[in-house]
Short mmCIF file of C-alpha atoms in Angstrom, two decimals:
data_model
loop_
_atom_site.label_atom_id
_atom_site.label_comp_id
_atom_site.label_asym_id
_atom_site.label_seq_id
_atom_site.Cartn_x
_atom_site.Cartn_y
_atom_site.Cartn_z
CA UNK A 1 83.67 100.32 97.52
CA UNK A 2 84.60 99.18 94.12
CA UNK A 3 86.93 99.60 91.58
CA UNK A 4 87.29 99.18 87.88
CA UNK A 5 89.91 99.09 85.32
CA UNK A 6 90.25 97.28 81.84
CA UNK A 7 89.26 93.70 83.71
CA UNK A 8 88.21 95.02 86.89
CA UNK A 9 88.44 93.58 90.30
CA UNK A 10 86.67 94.35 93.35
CA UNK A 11 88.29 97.24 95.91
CA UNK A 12 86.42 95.58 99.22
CA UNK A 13 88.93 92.79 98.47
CA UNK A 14 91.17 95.19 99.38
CA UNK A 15 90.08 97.30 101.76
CA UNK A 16 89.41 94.36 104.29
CA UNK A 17 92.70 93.89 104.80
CA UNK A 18 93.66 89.90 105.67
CA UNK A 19 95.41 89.03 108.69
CA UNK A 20 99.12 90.11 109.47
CA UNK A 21 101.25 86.09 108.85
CA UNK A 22 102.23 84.57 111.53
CA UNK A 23 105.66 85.31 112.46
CA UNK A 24 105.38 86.37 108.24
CA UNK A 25 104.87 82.89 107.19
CA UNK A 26 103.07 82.88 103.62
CA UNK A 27 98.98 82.75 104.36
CA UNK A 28 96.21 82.93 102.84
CA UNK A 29 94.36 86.37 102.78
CA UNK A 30 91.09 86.07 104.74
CA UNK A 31 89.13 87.24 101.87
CA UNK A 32 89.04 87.21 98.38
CA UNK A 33 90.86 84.43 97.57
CA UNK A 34 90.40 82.45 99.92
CA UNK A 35 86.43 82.71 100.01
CA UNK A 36 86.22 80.65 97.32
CA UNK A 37 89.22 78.37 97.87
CA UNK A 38 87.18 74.31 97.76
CA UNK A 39 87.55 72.96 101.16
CA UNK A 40 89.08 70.13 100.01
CA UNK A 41 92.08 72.52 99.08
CA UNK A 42 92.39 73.42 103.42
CA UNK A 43 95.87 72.23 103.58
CA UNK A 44 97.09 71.66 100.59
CA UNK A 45 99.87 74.40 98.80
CA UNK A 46 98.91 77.38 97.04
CA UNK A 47 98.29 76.74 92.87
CA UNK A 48 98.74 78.95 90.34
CA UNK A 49 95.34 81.05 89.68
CA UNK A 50 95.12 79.00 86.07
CA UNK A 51 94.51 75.54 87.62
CA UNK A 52 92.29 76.74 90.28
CA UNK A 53 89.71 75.30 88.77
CA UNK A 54 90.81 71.89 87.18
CA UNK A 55 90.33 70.84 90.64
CA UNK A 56 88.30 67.63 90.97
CA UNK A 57 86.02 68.51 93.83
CA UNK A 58 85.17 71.80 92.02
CA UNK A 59 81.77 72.49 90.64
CA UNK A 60 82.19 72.89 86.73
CA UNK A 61 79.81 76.08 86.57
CA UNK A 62 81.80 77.76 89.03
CA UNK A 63 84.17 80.11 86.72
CA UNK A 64 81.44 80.66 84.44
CA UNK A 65 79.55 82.24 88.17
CA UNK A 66 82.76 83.83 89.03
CA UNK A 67 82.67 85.55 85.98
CA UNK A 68 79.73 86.73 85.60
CA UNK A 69 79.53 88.07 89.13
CA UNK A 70 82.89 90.02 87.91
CA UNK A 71 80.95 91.55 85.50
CA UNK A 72 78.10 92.84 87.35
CA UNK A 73 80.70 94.17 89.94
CA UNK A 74 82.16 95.81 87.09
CA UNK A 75 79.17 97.17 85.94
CA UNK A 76 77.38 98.25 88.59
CA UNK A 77 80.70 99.54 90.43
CA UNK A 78 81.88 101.80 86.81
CA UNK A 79 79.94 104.90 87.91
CA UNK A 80 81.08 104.73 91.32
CA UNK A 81 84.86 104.40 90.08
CA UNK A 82 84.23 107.49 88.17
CA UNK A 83 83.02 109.55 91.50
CA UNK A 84 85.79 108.20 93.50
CA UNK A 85 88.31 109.58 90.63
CA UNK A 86 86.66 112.96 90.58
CA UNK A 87 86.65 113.26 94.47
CA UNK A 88 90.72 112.37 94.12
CA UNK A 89 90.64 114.71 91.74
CA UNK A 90 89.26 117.32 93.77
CA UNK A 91 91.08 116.40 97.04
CA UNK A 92 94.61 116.94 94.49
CA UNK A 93 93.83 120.58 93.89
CA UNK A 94 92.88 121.07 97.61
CA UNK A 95 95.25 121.22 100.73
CA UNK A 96 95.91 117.41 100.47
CA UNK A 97 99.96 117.04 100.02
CA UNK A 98 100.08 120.59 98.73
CA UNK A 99 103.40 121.32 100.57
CA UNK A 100 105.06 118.65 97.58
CA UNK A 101 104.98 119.76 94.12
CA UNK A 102 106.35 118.02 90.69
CA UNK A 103 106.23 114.30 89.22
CA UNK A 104 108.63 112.02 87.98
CA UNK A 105 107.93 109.52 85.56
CA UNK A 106 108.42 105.89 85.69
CA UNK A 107 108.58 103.16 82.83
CA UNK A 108 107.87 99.45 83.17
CA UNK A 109 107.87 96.90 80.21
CA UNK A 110 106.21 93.22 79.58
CA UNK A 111 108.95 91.65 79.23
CA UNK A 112 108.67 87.70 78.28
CA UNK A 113 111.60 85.37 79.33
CA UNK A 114 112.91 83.62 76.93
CA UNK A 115 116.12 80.70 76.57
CA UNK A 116 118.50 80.57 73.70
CA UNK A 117 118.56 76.74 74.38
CA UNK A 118 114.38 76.40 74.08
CA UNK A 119 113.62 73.48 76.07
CA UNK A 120 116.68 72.60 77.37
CA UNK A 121 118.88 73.58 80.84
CA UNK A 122 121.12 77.08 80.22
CA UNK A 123 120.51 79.26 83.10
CA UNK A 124 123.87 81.16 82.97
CA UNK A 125 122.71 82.20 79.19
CA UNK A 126 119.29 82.47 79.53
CA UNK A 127 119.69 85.11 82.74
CA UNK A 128 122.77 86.93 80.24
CA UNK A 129 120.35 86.91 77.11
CA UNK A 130 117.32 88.41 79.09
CA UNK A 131 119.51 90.96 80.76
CA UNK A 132 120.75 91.92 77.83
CA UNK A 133 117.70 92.62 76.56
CA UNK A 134 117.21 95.06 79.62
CA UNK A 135 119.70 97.24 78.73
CA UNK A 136 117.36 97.52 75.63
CA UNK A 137 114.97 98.84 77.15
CA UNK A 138 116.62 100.95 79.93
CA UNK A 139 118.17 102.51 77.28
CA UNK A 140 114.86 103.08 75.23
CA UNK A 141 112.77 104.36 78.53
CA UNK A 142 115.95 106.73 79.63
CA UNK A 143 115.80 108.62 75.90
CA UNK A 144 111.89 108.93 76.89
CA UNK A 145 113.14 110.81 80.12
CA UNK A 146 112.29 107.91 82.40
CA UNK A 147 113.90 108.44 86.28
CA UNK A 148 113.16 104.67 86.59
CA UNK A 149 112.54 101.29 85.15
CA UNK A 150 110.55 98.51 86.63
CA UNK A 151 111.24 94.82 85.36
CA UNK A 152 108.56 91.62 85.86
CA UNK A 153 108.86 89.19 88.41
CA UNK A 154 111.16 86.02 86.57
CA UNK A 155 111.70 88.33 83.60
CA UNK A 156 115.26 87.22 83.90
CA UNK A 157 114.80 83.29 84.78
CA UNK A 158 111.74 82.67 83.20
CA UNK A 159 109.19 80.41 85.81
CA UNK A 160 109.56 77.01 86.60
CA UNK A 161 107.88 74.51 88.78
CA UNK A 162 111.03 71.84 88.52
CA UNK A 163 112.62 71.55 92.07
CA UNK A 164 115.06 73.81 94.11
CA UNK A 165 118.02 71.59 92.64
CA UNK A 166 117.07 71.67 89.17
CA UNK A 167 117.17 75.82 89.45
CA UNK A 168 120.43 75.12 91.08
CA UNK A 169 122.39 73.24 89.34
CA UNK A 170 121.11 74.68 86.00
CA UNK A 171 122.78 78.16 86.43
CA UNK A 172 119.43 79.77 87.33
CA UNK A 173 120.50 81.31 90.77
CA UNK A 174 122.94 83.58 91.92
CA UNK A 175 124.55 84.66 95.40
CA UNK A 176 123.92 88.26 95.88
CA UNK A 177 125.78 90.11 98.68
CA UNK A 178 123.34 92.05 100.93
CA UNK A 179 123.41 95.98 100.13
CA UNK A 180 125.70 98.42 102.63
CA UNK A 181 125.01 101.20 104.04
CA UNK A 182 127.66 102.85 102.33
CA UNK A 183 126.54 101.56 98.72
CA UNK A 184 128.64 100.02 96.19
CA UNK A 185 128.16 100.18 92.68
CA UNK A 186 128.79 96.17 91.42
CA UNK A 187 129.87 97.59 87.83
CA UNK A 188 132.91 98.93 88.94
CA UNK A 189 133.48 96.31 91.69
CA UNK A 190 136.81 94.82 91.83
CA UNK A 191 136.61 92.84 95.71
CA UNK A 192 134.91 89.98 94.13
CA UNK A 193 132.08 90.09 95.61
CA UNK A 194 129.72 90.37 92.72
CA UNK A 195 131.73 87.36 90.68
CA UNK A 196 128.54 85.41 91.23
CA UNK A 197 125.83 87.76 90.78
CA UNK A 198 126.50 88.50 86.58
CA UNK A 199 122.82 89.81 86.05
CA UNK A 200 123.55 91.97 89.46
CA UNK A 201 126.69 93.56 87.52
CA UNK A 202 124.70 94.02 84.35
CA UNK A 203 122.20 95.69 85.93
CA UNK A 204 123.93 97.93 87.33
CA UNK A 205 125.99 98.83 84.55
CA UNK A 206 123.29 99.21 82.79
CA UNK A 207 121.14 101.93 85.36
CA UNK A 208 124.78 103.75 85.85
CA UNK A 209 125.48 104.11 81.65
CA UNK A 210 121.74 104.79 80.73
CA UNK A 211 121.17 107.46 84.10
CA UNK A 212 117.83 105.58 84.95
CA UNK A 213 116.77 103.71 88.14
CA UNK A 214 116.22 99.82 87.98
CA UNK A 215 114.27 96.94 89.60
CA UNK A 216 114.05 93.98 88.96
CA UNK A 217 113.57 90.23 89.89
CA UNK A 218 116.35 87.27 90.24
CA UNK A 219 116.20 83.83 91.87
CA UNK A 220 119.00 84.31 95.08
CA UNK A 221 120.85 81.30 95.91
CA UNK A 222 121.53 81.49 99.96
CA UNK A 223 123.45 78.71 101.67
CA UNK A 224 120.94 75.98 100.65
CA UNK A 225 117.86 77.99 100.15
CA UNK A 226 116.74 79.89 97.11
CA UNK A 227 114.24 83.00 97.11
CA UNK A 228 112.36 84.85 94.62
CA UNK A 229 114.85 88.14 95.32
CA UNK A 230 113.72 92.13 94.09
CA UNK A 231 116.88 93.94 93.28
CA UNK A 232 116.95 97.89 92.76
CA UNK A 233 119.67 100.41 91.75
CA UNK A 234 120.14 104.17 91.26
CA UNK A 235 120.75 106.00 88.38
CA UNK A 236 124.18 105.92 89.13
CA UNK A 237 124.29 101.98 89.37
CA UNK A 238 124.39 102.30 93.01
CA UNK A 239 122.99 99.00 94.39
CA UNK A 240 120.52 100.12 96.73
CA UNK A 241 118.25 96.82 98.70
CA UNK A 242 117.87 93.57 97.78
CA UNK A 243 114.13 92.03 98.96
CA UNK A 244 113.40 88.12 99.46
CA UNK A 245 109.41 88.19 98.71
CA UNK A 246 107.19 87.23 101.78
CA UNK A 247 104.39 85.54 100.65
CA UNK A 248 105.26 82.85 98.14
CA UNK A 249 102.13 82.15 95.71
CA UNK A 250 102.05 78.28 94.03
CA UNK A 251 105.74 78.86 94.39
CA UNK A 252 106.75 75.37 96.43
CA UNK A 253 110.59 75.30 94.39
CA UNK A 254 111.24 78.89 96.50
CA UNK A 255 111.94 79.43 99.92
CA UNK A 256 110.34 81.99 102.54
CA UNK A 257 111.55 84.41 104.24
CA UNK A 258 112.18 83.51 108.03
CA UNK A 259 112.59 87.59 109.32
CA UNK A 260 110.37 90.35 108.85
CA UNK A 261 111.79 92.79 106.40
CA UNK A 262 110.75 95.98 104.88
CA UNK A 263 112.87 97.19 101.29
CA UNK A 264 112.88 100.44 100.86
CA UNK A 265 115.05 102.47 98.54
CA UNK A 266 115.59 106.50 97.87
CA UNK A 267 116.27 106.98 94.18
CA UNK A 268 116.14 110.38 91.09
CA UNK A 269 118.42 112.38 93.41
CA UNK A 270 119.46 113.64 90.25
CA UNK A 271 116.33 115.06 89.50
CA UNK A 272 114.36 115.56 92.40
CA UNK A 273 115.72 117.03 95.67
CA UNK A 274 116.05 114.43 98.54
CA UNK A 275 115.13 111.94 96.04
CA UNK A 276 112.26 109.46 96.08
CA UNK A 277 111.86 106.64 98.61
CA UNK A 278 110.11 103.44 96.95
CA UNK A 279 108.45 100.65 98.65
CA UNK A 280 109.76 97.25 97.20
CA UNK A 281 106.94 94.25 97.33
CA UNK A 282 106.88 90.92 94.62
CA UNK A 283 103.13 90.09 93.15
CA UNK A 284 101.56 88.64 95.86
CA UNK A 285 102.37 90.28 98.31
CA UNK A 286 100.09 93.38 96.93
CA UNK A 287 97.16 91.02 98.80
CA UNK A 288 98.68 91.01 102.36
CA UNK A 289 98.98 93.13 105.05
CA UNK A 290 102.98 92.85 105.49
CA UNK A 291 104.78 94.15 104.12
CA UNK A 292 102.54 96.41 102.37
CA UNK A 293 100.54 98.11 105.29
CA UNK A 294 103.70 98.26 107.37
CA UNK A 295 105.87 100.33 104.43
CA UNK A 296 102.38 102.21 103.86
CA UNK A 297 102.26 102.92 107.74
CA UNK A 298 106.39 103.80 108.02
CA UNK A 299 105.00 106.82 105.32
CA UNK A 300 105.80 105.04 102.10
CA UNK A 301 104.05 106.49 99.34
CA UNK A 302 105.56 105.02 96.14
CA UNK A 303 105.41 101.34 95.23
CA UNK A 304 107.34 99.56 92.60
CA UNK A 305 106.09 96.15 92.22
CA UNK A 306 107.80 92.99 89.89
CA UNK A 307 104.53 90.50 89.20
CA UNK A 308 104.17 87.16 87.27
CA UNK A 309 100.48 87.16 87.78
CA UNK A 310 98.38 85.23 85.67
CA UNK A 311 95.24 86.46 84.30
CA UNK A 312 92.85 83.47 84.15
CA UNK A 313 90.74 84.28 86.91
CA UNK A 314 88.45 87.61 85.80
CA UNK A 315 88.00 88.47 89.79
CA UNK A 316 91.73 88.31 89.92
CA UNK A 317 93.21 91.15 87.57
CA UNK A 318 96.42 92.34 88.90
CA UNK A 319 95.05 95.47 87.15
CA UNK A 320 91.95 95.96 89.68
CA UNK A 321 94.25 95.21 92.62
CA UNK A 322 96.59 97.57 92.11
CA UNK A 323 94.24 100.26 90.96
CA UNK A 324 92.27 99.61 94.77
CA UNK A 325 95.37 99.07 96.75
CA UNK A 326 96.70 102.64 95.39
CA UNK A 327 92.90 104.07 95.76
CA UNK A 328 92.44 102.71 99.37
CA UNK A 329 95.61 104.16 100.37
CA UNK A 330 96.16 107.05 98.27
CA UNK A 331 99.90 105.86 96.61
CA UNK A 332 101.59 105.37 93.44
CA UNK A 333 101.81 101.94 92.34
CA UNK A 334 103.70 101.07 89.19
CA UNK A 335 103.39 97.00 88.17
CA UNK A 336 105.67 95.59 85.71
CA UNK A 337 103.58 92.02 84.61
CA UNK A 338 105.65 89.02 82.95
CA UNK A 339 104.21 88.50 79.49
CA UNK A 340 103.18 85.19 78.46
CA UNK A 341 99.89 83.67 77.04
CA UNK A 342 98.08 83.97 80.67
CA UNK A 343 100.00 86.61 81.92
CA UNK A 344 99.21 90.73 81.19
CA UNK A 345 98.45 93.49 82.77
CA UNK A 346 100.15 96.50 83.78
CA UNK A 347 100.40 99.48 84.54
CA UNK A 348 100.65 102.79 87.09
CA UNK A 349 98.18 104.12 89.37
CA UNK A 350 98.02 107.45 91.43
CA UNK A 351 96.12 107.37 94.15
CA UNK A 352 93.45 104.95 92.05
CA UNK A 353 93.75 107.15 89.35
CA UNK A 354 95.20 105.36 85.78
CA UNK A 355 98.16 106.87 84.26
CA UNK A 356 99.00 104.40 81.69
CA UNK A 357 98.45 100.88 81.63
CA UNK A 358 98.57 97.72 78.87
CA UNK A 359 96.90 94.58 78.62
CA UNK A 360 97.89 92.69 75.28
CA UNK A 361 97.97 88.25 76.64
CA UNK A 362 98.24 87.43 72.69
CA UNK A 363 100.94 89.78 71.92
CA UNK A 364 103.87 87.38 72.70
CA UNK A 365 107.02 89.30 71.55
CA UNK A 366 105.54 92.16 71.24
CA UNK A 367 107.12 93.91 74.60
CA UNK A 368 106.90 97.45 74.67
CA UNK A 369 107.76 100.15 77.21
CA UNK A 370 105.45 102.25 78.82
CA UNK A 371 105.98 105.37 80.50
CA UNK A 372 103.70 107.36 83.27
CA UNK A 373 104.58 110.02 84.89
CA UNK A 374 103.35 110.45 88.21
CA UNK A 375 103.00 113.25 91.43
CA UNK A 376 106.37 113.24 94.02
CA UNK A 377 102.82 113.90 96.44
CA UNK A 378 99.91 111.39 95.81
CA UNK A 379 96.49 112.97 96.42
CA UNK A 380 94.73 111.65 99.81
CA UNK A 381 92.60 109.02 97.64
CA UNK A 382 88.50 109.56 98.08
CA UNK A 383 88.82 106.92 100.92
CA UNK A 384 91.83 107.91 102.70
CA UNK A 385 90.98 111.95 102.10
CA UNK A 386 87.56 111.14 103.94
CA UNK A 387 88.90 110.03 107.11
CA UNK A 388 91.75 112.72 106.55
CA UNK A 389 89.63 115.71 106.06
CA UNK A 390 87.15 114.98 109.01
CA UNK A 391 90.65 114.12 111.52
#
């Protein structure tokens, strides 16, 4: 039932999945989070995990309990990690997804925002300075024979809680067109159509002159609504889906989606035959049952997943959450975290199993990109195998 990884979290979080949103409006997960959510928070909007407990009505003691109930779960859960591993292990050199052979490998960075103007209002330059930056580093994981790249969540923006308008009318957002079904690659667009999506354009250029995949994170500006927007390409710069995250976490300045809608994206059909289909999810959404269980259920096995998830709370790793979400359901999972003094943690998982992973909250500047390479055919995970072998 448990998991741990370098922080740990707890894999019956996980496993008890919450309710499916209402008509996919952003909700609170039945468990984990919410079990020890005050009372007096019922109705108010979701924080940010760091001022959880600045709260008024909450007991002082209460992180100092939370963490040391983290640690005994770590503890006492280690060995059983271990066994789980080993039974993946075993269940990989059995029958399970025999009839796929070969990896790929994927790269993913901590990347920290940053403005040339410091404190002041340049979105146009800020989004052009960090994307710059990202052709850095595409370039850098592509010599490392990287198939694909996976960028934080407001690695280009940078996170702010100033209002919708303020985002607006600072040069934060950009209109991106929806993708086609016959794909276009915005480098070489000359409709017009990408004139105000720059970091779109960059992007792409970027993923078509380096050969690698990319995803990454923007702020969409759509008629008068703004949304925390995934974007992904091929290695050819093809621009591939565009997803508006689901379930919005102490993000009150975005909007949510009103339609259900799954991302998906096939990718490396230079290097592996048919290619690879990803899953496309934003931070929180790892917690929820939609989209994840429905891309999970429509036979997606490979997640790529932006975060900005803070690290304050030592029952809420991103880490452990990943590492259980990939064990429970027996995928790969590759999380690129936003770097900043509370923010770390990343890394890729194989069906619970750790390929790489860093953690480094100090290191401020100190981004670095890390490769994994991991199975085209995820073992059936000890819990999913289980239930699979016995079918």
């Amino acid at each position: 039932w448990c998991v741990s990884i370098h922080g740990s979290s707890t894999l019956f979080a996980r496993l008890l999945l919450p309710h499916r949103p209402l008509g996919c409006t952003t909700q609170y997960p039945t468990l984990s989070v919410r079990l020890y959510r005050p009372a007096s928070w019922a109705n108010t909007e979701p924080r940010r995990s760091s001022s959880y407990w600045d709260d008024e009505h909450t007991n002082a003691h209460a992180f100092s309990i939370m963490q040391v109930i983290s640690l005994a779960l770590l503890l006492g859960c280690a060995q059983a990690s271990t066994w789980s591993h080993q039974a993946a292990s075993s269940i990989a050199n059995g029958t399970a997804n025999s009839h796929v052979e070969g990896t790929y490998t994927a790269a993913y960075i901590e990347h920290e925002a940053t403005s040339p103007c410091g404190n002041g209002v340049c979105g146009k330059q800020t989004l052009a300075a960090n994307a710059a930056a990202y052709i850095g580093y595409a370039e850098e994981a592509a010599s490392e024979g990287a198939g694909i790249i996976v960028f934080p969540e407001y690695g280009l923006t940078g996170f702010s809680s100033y209002p919708k308008s303020s985002w607006i009318s600072g040069g934060y957002t950009e209109t991106i067109p929806d993708p086609v079904e016959e794909s276009v690659v915005p480098c070489d667009d000359t409709t017009g159509d990408f004139d105000d999506a720059p970091s779109v354009v960059t992007l792409s250029c970027a993923a078509r002159d380096t050969g690698i995949a990319i995803v990454a994170n923007l702020v969409e500006l759509a008629d008068s609504n703004i949304y925390n927007c995934d974007v992904a390409f091929d290695e050819k710069g093809f621009f591939l889906a565009k997803y508006r995250k689901m379930n919005l976490w102490g993000e009150s300045n975005m909007d949510a989606p009103t339609e259900c809608t799954l991302s998906t994206f096939t990718a490396l059909t230079s290097t592996v035959e048919g290619g690879v289909t990803f899953g496309l999810i934003t931070c929180a959404d790892l917690i929820y049952e939609f989209p994840t269980v429905d891309l999970i259920s429509s036979g997606v096995v490979h997640f790529v997943v932006p975060v900005a998830w803070d690290d304050s709370m030592a029952q809420m790793q991103v880490m452990g959450w990943a590492q259980g979400f990939s064990l429970a359901h027996g995928v790969n999972v590759v999380v690129s975290n936003h770097r900043t003094a509370t923010e770390s943690g990343s890394g890729a998982w194989s069906s619970g199993s750790t390929q790489s992973y860093v953690f480094a909250p100090s290191n401020r500047g100190d981004a670095k990109v890390m490769l994994a390479e991991l199975p085209l055919a995820p073992a059936a995970s000890a819990t999913t195998g289980a239930t699979a072998a016995s079918a």
